[in-house]
Coordinates of C-alpha atoms in Angstrom, one line a residue:
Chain A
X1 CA -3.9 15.0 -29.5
X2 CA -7.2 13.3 -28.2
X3 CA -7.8 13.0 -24.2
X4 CA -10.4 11.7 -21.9
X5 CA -12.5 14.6 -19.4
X6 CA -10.5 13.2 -16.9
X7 CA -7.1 13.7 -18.0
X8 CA -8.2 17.2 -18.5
X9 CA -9.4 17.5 -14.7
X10 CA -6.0 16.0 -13.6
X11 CA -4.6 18.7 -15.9
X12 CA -6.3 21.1 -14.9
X13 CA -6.0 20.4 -11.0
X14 CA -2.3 20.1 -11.4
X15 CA -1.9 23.6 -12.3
X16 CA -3.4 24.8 -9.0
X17 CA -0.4 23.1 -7.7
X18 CA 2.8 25.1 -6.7
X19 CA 6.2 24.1 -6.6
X20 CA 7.4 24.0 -2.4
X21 CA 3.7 23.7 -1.4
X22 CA 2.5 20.3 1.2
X23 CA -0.3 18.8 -0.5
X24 CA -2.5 16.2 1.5
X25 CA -3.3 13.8 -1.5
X26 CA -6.5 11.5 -1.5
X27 CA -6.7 8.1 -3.9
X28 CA -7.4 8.5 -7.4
X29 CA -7.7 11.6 -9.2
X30 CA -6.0 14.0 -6.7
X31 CA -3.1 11.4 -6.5
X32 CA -2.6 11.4 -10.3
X33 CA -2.7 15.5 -10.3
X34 CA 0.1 15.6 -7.1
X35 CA 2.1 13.2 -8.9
X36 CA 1.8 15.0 -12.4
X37 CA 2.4 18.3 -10.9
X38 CA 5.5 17.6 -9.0
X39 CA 7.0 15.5 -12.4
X40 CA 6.3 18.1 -14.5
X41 CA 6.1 22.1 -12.9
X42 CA 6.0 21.1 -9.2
X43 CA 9.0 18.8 -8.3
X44 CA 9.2 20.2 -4.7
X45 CA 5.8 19.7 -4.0
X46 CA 5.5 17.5 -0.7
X47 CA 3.0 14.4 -0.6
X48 CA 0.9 13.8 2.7
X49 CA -1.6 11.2 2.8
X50 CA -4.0 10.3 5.6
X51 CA -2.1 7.0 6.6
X52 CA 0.8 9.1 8.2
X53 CA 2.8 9.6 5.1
X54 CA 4.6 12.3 4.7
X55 CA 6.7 13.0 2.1
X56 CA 5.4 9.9 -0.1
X57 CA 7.5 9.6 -3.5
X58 CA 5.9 10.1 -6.5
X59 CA 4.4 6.6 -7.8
X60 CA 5.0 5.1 -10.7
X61 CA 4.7 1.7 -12.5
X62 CA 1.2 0.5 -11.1
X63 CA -0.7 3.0 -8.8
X64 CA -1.1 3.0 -5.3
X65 CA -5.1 1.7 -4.8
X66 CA -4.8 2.7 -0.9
X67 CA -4.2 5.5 1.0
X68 CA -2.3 3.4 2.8
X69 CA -0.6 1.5 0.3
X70 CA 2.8 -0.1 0.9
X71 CA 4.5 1.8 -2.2
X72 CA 3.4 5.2 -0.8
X73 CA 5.3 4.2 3.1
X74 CA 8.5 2.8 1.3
X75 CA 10.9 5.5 0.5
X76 CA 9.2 7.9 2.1
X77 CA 10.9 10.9 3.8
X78 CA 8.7 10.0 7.3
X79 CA 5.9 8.3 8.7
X80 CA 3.6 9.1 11.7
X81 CA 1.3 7.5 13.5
X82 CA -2.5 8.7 12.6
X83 CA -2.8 11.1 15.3
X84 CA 0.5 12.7 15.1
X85 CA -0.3 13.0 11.7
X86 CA -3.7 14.3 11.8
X87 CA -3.3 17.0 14.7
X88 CA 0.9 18.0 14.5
X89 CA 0.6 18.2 10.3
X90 CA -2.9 18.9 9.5
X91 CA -4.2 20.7 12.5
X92 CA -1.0 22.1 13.0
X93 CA -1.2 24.3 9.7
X94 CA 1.3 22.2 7.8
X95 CA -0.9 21.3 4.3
X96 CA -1.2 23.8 2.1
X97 CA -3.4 22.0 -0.1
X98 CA -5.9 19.0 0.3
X99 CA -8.4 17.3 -2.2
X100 CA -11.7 16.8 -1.5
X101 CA -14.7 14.6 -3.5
X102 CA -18.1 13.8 -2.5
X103 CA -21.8 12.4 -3.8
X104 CA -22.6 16.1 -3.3
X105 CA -21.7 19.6 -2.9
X106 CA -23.6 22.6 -3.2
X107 CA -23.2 26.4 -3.7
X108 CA -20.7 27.2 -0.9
X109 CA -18.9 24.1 -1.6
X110 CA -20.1 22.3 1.4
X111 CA -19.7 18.9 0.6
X112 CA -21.8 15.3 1.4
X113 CA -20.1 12.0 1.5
X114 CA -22.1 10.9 4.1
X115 CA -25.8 10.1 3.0
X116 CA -28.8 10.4 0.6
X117 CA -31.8 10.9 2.4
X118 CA -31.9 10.5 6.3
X119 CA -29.0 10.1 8.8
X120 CA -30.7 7.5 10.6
X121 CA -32.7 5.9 7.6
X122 CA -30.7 6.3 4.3
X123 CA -31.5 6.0 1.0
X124 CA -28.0 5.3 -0.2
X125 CA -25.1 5.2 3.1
X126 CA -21.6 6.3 1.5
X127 CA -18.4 6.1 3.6
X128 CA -18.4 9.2 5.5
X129 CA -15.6 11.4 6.5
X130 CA -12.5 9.4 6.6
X131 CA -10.2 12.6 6.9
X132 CA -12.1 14.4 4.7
X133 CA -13.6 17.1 7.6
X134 CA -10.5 17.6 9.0
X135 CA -8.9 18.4 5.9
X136 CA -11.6 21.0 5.1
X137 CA -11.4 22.4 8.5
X138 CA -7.5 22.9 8.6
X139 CA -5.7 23.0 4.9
X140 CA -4.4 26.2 3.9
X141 CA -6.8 25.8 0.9
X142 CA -8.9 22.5 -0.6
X143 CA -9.7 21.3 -4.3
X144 CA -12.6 19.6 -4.8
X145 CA -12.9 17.2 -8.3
X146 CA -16.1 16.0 -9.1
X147 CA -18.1 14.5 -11.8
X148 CA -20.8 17.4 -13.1
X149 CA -24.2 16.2 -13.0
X150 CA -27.5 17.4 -11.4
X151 CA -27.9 15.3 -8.7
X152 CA -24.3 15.9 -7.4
X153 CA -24.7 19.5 -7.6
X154 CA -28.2 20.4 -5.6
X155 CA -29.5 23.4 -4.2
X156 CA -28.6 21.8 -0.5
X157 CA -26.6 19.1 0.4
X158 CA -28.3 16.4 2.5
X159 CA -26.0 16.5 4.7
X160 CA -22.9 18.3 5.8
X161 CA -19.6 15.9 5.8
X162 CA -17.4 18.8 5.4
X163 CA -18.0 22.3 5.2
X164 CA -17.0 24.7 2.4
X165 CA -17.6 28.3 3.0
X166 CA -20.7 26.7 5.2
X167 CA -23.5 29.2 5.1
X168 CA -21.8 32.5 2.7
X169 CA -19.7 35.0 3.9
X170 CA -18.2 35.2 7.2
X171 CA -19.2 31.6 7.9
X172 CA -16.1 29.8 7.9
X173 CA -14.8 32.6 10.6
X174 CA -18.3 32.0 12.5
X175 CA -17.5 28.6 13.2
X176 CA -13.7 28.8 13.8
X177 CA -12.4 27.4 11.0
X178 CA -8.9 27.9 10.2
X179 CA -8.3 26.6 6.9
X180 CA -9.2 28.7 4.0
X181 CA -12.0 26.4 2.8
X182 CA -12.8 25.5 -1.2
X183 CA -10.7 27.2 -3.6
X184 CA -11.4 25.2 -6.4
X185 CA -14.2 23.3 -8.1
X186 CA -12.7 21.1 -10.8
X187 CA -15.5 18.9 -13.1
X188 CA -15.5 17.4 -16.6
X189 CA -17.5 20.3 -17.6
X190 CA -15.7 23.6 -16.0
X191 CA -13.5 25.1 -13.3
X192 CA -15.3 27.0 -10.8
X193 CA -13.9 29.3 -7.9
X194 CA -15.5 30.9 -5.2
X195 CA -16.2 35.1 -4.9
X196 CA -16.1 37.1 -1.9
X197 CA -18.8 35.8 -0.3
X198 CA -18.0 32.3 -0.5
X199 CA -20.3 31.6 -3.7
X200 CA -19.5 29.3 -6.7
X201 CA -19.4 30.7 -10.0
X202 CA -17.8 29.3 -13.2
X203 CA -14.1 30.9 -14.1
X204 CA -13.6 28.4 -17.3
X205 CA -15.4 26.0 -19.4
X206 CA -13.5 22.8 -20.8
X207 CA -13.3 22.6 -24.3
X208 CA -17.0 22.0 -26.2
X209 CA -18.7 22.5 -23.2
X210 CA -21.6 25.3 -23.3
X211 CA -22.9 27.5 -20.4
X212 CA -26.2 25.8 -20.7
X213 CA -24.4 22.1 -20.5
X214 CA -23.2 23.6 -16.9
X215 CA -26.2 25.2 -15.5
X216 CA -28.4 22.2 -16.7
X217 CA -26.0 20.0 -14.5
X218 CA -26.5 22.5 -11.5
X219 CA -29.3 22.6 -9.1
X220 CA -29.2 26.3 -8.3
X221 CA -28.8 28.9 -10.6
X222 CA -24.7 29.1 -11.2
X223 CA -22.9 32.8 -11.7
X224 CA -20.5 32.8 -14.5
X225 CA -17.5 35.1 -14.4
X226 CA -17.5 37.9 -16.4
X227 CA -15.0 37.3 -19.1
X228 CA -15.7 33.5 -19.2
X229 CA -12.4 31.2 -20.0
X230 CA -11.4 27.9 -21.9
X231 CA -9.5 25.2 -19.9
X232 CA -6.0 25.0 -21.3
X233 CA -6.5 21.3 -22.5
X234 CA -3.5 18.7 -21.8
X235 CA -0.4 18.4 -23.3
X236 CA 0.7 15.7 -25.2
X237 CA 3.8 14.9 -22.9
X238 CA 1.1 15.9 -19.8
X239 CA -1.3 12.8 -21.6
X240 CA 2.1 11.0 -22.2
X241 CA 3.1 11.3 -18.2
X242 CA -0.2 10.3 -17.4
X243 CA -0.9 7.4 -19.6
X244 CA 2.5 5.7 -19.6
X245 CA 4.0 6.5 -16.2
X246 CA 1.3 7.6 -13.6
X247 CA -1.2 5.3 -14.6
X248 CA -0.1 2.9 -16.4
X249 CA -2.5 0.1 -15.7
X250 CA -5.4 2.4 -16.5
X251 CA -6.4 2.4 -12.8
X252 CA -8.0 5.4 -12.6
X253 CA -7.7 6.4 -16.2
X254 CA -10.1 5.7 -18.7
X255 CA -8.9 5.4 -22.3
X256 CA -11.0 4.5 -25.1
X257 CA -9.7 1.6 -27.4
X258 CA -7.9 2.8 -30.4
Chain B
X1 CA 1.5 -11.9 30.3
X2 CA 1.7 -15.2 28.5
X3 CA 2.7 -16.6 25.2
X4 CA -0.1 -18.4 23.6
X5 CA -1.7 -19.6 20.9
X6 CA -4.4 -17.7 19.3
X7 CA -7.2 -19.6 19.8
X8 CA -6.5 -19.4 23.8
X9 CA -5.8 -16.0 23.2
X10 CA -9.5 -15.0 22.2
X11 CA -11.4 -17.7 24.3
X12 CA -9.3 -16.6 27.4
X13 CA -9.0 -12.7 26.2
X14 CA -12.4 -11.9 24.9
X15 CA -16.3 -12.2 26.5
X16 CA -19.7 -11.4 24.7
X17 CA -20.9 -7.9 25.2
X18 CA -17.1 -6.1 24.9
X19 CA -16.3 -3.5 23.4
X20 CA -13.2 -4.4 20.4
X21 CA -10.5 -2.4 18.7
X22 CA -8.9 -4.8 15.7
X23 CA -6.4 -2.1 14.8
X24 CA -4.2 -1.5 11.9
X25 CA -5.1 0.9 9.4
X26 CA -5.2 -0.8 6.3
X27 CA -1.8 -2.2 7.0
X28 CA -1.3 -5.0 9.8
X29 CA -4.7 -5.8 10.5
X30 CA -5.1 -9.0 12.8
X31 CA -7.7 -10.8 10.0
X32 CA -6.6 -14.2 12.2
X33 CA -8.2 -12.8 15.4
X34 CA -11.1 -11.6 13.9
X35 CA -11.6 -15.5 12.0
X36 CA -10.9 -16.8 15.7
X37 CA -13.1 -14.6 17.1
X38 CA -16.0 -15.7 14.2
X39 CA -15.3 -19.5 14.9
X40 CA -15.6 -19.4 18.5
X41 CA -18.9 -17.6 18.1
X42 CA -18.7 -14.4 20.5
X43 CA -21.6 -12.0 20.2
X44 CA -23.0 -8.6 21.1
X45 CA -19.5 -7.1 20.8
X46 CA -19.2 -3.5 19.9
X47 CA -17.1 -3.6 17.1
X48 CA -14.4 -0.1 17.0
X49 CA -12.3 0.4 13.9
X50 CA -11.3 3.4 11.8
X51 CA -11.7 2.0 8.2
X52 CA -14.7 -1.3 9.4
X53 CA -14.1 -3.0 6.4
X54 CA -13.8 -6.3 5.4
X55 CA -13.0 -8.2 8.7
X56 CA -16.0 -6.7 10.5
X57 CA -18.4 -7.2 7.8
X58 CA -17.4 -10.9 8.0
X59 CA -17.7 -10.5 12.2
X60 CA -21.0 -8.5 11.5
X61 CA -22.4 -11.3 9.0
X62 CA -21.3 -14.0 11.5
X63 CA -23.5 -12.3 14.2
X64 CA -20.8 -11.2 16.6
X65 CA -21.5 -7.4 16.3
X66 CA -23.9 -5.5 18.2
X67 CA -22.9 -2.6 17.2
X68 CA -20.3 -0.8 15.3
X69 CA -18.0 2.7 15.6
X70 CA -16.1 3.8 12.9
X71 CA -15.0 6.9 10.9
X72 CA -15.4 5.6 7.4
X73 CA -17.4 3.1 5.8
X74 CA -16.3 0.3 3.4
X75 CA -19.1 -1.4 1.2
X76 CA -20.3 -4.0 3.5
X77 CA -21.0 -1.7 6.4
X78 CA -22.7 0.5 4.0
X79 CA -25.3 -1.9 3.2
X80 CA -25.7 -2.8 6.5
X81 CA -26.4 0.5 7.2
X82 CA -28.6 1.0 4.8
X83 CA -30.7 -1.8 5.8
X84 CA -30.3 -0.5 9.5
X85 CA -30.0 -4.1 11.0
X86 CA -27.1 -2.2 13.1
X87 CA -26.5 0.3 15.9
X88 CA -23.9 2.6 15.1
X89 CA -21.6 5.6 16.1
X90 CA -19.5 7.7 13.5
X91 CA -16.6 10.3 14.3
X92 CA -14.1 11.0 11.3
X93 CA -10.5 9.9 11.4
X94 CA -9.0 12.6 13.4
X95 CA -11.9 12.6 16.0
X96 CA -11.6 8.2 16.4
X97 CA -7.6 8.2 16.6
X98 CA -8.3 11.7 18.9
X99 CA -10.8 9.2 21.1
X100 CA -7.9 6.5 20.9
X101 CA -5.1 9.0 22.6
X102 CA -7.5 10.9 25.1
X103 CA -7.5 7.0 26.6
X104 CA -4.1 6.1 25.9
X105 CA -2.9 9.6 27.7
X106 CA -6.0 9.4 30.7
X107 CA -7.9 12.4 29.7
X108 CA -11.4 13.5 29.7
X109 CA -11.4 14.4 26.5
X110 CA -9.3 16.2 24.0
X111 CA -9.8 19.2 22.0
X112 CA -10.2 18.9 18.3
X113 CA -10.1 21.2 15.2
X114 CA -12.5 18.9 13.7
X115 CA -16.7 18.8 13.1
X116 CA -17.0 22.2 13.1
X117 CA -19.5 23.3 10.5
X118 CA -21.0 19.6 9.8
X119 CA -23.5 18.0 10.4
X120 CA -22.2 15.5 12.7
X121 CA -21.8 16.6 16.1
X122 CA -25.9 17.5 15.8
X123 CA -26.1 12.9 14.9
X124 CA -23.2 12.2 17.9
X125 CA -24.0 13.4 21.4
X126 CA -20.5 12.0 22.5
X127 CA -18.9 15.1 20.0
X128 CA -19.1 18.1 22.7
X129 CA -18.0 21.8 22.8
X130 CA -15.8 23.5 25.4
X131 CA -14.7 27.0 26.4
X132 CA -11.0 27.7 26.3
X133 CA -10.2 28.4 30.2
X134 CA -7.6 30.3 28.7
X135 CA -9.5 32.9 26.2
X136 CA -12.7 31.8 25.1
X137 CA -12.5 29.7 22.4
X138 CA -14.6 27.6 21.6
X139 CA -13.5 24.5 20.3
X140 CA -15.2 20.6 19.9
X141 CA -13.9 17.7 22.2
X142 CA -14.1 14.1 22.3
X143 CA -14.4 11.8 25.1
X144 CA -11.4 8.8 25.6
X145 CA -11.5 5.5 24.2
X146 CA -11.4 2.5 26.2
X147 CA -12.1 -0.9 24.4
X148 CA -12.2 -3.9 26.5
X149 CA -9.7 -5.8 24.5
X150 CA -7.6 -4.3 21.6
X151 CA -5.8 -6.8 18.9
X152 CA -2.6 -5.6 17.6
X153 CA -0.7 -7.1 14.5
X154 CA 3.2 -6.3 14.7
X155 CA 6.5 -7.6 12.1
X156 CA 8.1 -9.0 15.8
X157 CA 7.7 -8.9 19.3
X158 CA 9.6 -10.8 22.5
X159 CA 8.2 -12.9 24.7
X160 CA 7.7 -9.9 27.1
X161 CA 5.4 -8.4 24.0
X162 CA 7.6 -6.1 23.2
X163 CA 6.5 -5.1 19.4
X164 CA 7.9 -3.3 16.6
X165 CA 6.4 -2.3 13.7
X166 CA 7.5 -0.6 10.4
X167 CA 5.9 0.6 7.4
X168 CA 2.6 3.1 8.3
X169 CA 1.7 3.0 12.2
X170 CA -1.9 4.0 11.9
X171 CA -3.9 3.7 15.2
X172 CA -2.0 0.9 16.7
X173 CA -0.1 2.7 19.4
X174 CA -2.9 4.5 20.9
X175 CA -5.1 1.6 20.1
X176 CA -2.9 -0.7 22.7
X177 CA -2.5 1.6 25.2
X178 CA -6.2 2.9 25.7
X179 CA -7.4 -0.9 26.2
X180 CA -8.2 -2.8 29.0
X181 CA -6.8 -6.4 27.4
X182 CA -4.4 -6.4 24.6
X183 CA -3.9 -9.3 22.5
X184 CA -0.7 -8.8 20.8
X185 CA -0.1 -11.0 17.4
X186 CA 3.1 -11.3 16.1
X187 CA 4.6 -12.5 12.4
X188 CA 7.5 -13.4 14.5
X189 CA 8.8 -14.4 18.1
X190 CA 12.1 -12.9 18.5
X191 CA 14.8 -13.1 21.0
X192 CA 15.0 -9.8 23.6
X193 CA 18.0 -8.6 22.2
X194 CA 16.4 -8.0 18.8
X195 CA 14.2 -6.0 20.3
X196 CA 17.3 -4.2 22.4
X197 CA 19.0 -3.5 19.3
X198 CA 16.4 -1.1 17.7
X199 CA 14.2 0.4 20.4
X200 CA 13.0 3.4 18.3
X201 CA 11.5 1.0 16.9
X202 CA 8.9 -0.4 19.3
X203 CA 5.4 0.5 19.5
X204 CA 4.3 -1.1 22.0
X205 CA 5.7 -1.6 24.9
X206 CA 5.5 -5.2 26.6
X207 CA 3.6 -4.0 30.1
X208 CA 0.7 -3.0 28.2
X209 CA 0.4 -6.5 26.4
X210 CA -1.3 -9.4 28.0
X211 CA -1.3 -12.5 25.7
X212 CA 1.5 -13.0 23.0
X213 CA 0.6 -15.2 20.1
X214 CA 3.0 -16.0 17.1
X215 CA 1.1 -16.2 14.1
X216 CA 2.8 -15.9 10.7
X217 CA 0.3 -14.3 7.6
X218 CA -2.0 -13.4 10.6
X219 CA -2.9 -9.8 8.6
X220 CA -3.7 -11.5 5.0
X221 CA -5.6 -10.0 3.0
X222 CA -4.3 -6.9 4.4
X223 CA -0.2 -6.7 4.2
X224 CA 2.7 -6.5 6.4
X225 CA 5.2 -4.0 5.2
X226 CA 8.2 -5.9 3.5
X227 CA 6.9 -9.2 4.6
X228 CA 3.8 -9.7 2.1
X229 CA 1.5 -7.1 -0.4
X230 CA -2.1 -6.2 0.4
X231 CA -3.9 -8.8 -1.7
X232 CA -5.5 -6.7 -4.4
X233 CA -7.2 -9.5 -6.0
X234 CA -8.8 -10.4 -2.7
X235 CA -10.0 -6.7 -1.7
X236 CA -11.2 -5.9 -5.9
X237 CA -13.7 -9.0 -5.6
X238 CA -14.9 -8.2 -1.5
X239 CA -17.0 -5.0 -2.4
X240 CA -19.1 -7.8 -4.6
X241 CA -18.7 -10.6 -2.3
X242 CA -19.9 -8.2 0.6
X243 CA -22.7 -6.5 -1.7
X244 CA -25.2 -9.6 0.0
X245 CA -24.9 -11.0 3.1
X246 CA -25.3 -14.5 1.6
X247 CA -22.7 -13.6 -0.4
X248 CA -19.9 -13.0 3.2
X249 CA -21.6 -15.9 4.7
X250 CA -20.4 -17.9 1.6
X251 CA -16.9 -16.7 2.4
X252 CA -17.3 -17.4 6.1
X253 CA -18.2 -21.3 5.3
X254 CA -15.1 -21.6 3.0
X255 CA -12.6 -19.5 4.7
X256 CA -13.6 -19.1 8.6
X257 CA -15.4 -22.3 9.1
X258 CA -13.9 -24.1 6.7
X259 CA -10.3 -24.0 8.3
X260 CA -8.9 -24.4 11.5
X261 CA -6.5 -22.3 12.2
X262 CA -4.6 -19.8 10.5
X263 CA -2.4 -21.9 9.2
X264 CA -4.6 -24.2 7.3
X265 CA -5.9 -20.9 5.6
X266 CA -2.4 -20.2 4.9
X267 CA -2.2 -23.9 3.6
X268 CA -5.5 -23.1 1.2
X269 CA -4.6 -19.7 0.0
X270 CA -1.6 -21.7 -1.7
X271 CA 2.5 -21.3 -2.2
X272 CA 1.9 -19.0 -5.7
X273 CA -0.9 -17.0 -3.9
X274 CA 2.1 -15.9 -1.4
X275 CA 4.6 -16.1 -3.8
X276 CA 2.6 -13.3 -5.2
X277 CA 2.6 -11.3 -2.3
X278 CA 6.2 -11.0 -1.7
X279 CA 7.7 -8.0 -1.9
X280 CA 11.2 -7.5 -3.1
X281 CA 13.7 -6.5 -0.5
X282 CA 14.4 -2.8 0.3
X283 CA 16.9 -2.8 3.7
X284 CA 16.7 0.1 5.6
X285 CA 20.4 1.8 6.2
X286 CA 21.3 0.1 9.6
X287 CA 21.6 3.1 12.6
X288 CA 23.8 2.6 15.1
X289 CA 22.8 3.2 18.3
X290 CA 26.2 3.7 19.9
X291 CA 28.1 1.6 22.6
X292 CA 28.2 3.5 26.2
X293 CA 29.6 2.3 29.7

């Protein structure tokens, strides 16, 4: 059974979901690994998004494109306005699980979606926070899925949109953060967790992939784990799910021709 | 309070130099005000939205904008950014709709468990930190929100400006309340008792509204839960359209300039165009509400 890299990281993501848990789903990749997760292992997993939605049913037959998307409001188990949402279920320790992504993140897993370059005289402006700080400051834990290249994974961040484990041990405490911070590093070259003192290091490697592959894409010298895994690869009724009902319309998907 | 049309609305509602709230995140946002707003040619406004995307790049292209306040980026804004014709401000979601209810609710500022450990607050002198009176903590606060005029976009309202919504709320409640002027436009004019009927379902209340203005397919390209879809062929070609500004001026000429009034860009946008947008019909189970003496 053939599958692209991302399938696998949807895969691969979904599995860090757990059936009961309140996951605050983002567009995209972490909407297709809720929404896999609670059709397949997960069915009581409850779907938050940004826009006030709690409780959003899975969707099927042409995917969302918004976090705010009509199909996610419509049957529904509730909907608040943003800032009952934001501080009585996110601030209030009610999301278990968020997804974050990002044009960078380095070792502690603090993560830029801000700028390259300068604040006040970018190189390249992207959208900024959204939710995304919040959601690293308060879930109970948060994924991040990210392409693996170089230039996403540099020694420091230019700038600090949300923080990880912010400077190493101790430092999410040091600031007052309640959330757990990063738990998971998900690419289309490994799975990476954090140790003890709030460091990446590599847990798995996808199918293929070498340890040099992954430290040539990463800008600081990257710990492995001592017994070194292989990402379980998809299923073909996980492929199936994803291809045929999640996504059908290859929104987010990206299958090669036959 | 009166019931108006829209283009009285913004010429008697809305003065160069103000600061503006078009609210409605991602759903119900008030595109028609914003075209009025364009077509009457108001400038130096400071520009406040959430999610600035493609109704403020077409007000920023237009030259309306002074600057801008926002929590998250879409394309256009990006480049303008990145060219740094702009002044700007940036909080993230929870810290805007946090500014929104410190001035809806009166307060100095309100405590958030936001920014701490970016890079932000050091880039926003307006993100502060306080000391718990009560033991210590320290925590960031932001101060209220005020615009001069806030536009919101609701399914019906009375005459009072009454409005209920349905579908995802977003800002709009807080957006209303915290403003100065609030220019309330509606899909539909309905009788008081309609309101009366359902009043969980009412978001903002008529004493905080000060012009009504009916104006049917006022949030197209965004959508109106149940009424008409977000117009996905519109928003998958504005990240290229807004890539230049030439390119959002072009729009302006053929879609701001180029009509009226709303409802001559309801007449170009065409019968299968809506068509298209309509949803299928999904009633809600009717509640009652109980008869009392």
């Amino acid at each position: 059974m053939s599958y692209t890299s991302t399938e696998l990281m949807v895969t691969a993501a979904a599995k860090e979901l757990h059936d009961g848990e309140t996951a605050f789903v983002g567009i995209g990749v972490p909407m297709l690994t809720c929404n896999l997760a609670k059709s397949t292992h997960a069915p009581n997993l409850e779907l938050v998004y940004e826009s006030g939605v709690v409780g959003a049913p899975i969707s099927t037959g042409g995917v969302p494109t918004s976090i705010a998307d009509p199909k996610l409001a419509s049957d529904s188990t509730g909907i608040y306005p943003m800032y009952e949402g934001f501080s009585r279920v996110l601030q209030g320790g009610r999301i278990d699980v968020g997804f974050l992504g990002g044009a960078q993140v380095d070792r502690w897993g603090n993560i830029n979606s801000t700028v390259i370059g300068e604040y006040d005289d970018p190189e390249v402006r992207f959208p900024g926070s959204g939710g995304a700080c919040e959601i690293a400051c308060n879930a109970g834990r948060f994924m991040i899925i990210t392409p693996h290249e170089r230039r996403r994974f540099p020694e420091t961040v230019d700038f600090v949109t949300s923080p990880g484990h912010v400077d190493g041990q101790g430092g999410r405490e040091r600031h007052g953060l309640q959330g757990g911070g990063p738990s998971t590093v998900i690419t289309d070259k490994a799975v990476m967790r954090f140790d003890d003192a709030g460091e990446m290091y590599v847990e798995k490697l996808h199918p293929g992939v070498t340890r040099a592959e992954v430290q040539e894409a990463t800008g600081w010298e990257l710990p492995f784990a001592d017994d070194v895994g292989e990402t379980t690869e998809p299923t073909p009724e996980e492929v199936r799910l994803i291809r045929d009902v999640l996504d059908p319309d290859r929104i987010y998907i990206d299958v090669p021709e036959e | 309070m009166s019931v108006t049309d829209m283009a009285s609305a913004v010429s008697e509602g809305v003065s160069d130099g103000q600061e503006l709230y078009l609210a409605g995140f991602t759903h119900l946002i008030p595109f028609a005000a914003g075209h009025e707003m364009i077509r009457q040619g108001l400038e130096d406004l400071t520009l406040v939205r959430a999610t600035p995307d493609a109704i403020y790049d077409q007000m920023i292209a237009a030259g309306c904008a002074e600057k801008v306040v926002f929590s998250y980026a879409g394309a256009g804004l990006r480049r303008t950014l990145e060219e740094g014709d702009i002044e700007f401000e940036e909080y993230t979601h929870f810290g805007m709709v946090s500014r929104l209810a410190a001035g809806a609710y009166d307060l100095p500022f309100l405590p958030v468990r936001t920014f701490a450990g970016s890079d932000l607050p050091a880039h926003n002198g307006k993100i502060r930190r306080v000391e718990s009176p009560y033991d210590g903590e320290e925590i960031n606060v932001v101060p209220p929100l005020n615009p001069d005029v806030t536009v919101v976009h609701a399914h019906r309202a009375d005459e009072h400006g009454n409005a209920q919504v349905w579908g995802i709320v977003g800002e709009i409640i807080d957006a209303a309340l915290a403003a100065d002027t609030v220019i309330l436009t509606t899909e539909e004019l309905v009788d008081e008792a309609v309101i009366r009927s359902d009043p969980n379902r009412t978001a903002v209340p008529g004493s905080a509204v000060d012009y009504v203005v009916e104006e049917p397919y006022c949030a197209h390209p965004s959508y109106v839960h149940g009424l008409y879809d977000r117009d996905r062929r519109f928003y998958r070609g504005w990240d290229d359209v807004a890539s230049t500004h030439e390119g959002v001026l072009e729009y302006l000429d053929e879609w701001v300039y180029g009509v009226d009034d709303r409802r001559e860009y309801v007449e170009k946008l065409g019968v299968g165009r809506l068509l298209d947008l309509q949803p299928r019909t999904n009633y809600a189970t009717p509640v009652d509400m109980g008869g009392y003496q």
